[in-house]
PDB file of C-alpha atoms in Angstrom:
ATOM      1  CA  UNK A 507      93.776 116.116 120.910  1.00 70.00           C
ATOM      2  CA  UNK A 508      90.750 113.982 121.160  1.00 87.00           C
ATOM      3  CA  UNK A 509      89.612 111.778 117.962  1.00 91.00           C
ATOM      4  CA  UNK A 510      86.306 112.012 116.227  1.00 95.00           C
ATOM      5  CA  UNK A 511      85.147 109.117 113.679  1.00 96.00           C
ATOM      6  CA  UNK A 512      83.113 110.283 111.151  1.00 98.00           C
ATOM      7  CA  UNK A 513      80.576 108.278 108.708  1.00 98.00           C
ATOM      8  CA  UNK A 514      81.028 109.710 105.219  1.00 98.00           C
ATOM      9  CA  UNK A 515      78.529 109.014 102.594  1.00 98.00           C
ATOM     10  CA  UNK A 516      80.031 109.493  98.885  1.00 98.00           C
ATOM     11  CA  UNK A 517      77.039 109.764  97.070  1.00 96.00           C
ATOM     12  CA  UNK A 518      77.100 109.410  92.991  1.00 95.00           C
ATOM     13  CA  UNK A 519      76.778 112.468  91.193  1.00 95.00           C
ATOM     14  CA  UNK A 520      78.638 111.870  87.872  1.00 95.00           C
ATOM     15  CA  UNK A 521      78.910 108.163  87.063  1.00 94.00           C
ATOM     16  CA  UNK A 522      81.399 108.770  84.331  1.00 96.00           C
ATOM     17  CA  UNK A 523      83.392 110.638  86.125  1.00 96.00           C
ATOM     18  CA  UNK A 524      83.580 108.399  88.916  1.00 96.00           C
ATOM     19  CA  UNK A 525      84.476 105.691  86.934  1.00 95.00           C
ATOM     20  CA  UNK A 526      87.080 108.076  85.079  1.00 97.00           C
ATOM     21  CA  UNK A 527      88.646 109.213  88.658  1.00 97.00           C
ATOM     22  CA  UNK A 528      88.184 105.467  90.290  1.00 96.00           C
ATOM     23  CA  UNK A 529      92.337 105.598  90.296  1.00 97.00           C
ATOM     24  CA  UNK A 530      93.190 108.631  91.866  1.00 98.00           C
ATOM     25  CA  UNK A 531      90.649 108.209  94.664  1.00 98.00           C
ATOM     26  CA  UNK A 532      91.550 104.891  95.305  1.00 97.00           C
ATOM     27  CA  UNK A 533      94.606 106.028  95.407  1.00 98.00           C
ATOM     28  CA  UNK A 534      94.115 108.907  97.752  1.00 98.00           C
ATOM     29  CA  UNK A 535      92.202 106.229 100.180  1.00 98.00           C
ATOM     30  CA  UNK A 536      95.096 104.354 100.109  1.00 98.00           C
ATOM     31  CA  UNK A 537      97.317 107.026 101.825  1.00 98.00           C
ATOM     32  CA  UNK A 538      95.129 108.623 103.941  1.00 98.00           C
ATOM     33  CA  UNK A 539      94.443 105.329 105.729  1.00 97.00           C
ATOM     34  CA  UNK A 540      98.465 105.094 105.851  1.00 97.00           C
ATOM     35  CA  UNK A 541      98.280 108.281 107.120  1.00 97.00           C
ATOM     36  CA  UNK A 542      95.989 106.728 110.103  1.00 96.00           C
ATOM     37  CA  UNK A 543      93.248 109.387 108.796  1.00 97.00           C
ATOM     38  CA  UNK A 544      90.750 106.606 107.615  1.00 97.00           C
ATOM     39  CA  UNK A 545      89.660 103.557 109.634  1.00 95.00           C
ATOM     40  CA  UNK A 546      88.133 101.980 106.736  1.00 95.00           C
ATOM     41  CA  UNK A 547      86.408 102.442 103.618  1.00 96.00           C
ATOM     42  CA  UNK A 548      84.341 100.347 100.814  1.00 96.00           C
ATOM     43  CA  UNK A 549      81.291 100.852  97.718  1.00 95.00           C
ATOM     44  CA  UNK A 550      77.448  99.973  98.077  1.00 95.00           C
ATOM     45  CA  UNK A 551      77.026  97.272  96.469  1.00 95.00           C
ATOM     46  CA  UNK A 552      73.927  98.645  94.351  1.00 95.00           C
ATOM     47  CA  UNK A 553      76.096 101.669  92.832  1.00 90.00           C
ATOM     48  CA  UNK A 554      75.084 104.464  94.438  1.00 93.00           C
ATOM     49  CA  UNK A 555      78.367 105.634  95.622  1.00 94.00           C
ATOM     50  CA  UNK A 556      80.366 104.404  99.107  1.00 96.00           C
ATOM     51  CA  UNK A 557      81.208 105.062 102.476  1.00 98.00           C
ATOM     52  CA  UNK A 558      84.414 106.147 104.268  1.00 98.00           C
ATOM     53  CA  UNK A 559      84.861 106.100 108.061  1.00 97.00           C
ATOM     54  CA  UNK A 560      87.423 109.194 108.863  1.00 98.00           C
ATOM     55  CA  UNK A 561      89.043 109.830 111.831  1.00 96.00           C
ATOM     56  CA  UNK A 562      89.053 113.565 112.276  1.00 97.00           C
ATOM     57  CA  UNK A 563      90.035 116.133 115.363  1.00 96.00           C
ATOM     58  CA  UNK A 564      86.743 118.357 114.233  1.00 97.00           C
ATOM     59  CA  UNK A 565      83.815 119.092 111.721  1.00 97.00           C
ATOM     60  CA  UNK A 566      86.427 121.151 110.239  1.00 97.00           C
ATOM     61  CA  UNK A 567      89.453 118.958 110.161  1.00 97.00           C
ATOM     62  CA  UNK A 568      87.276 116.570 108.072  1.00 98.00           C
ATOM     63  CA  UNK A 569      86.072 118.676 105.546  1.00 98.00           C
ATOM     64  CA  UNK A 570      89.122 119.812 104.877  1.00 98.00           C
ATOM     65  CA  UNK A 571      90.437 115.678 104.438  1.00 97.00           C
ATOM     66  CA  UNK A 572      87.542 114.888 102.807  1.00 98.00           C
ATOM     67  CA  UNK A 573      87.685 118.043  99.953  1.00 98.00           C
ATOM     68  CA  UNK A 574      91.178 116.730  99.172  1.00 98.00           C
ATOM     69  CA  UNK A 575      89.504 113.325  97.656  1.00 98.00           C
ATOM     70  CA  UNK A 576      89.897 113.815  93.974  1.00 97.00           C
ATOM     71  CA  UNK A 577      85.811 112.295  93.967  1.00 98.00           C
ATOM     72  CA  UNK A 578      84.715 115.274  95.701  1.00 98.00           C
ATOM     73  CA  UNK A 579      87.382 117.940  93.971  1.00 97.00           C
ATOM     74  CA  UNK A 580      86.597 116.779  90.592  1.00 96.00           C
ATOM     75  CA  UNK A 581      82.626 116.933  91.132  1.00 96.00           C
ATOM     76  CA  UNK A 582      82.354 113.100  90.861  1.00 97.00           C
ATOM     77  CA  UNK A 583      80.655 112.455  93.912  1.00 97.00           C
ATOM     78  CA  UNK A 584      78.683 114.565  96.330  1.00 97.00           C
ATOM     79  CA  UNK A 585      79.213 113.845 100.448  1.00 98.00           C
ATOM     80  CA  UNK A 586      77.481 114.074 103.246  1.00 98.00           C
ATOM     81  CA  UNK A 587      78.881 113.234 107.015  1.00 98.00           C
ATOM     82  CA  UNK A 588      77.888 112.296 110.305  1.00 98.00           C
ATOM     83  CA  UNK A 589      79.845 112.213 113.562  1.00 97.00           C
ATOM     84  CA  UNK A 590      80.062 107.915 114.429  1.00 94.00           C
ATOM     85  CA  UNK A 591      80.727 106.843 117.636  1.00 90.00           C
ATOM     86  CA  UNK A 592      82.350 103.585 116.980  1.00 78.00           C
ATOM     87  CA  UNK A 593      81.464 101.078 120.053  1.00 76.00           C
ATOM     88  CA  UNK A 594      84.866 100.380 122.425  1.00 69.00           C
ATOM     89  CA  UNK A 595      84.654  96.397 122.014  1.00 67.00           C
ATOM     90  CA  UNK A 596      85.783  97.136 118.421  1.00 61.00           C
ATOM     91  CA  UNK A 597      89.761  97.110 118.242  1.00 61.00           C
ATOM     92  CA  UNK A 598      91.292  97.617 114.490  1.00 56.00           C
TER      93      UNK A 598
END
């Protein structure tokens, strides 16, 4: 099975209940990169919501990761996603 990285743009649609769900997603980022299913992950700095970089086998595989993230379930944030091609000279 071939890997896909994916650029995921959490966008702010509720900010309080973002700030109410903060723990749970945090949480949830937390395992998933244990999991091996996130490369990395952090907030704009200006509020507007954050990005996560997924590793995925397909569009599909992703959306179903990313609709698990108790932002997106609990109509916190909104997302939108791009496929990334991360450059080989990068090792993590």
């Amino acid at each position: 099975m071939s890997v896909k990285y994916y650029a995921v743009f959490l966008t702010m649609k509720d900010e309080e209940l973002s700030k109410q769900h903060r723990p749970a997603h945090l949480e949830f980022l937390k395992e998933e990169r244990a999991l091996g299913n996130i490369l990395m992950n952090g907030k704009f700095t200006d509020g507007s919501g954050g990005l996560v970089i997924y590793k995925a086998s397909d569009d599909d595989a992703l959306i179903e990761l990313v609709e698990k993230d108790p932002y997106i379930k609990l109509k916190a944030r909104n997302y939108e996603f791009h496929e990334w091609e991360m450059e080989s000279d990068y090792q993590f």
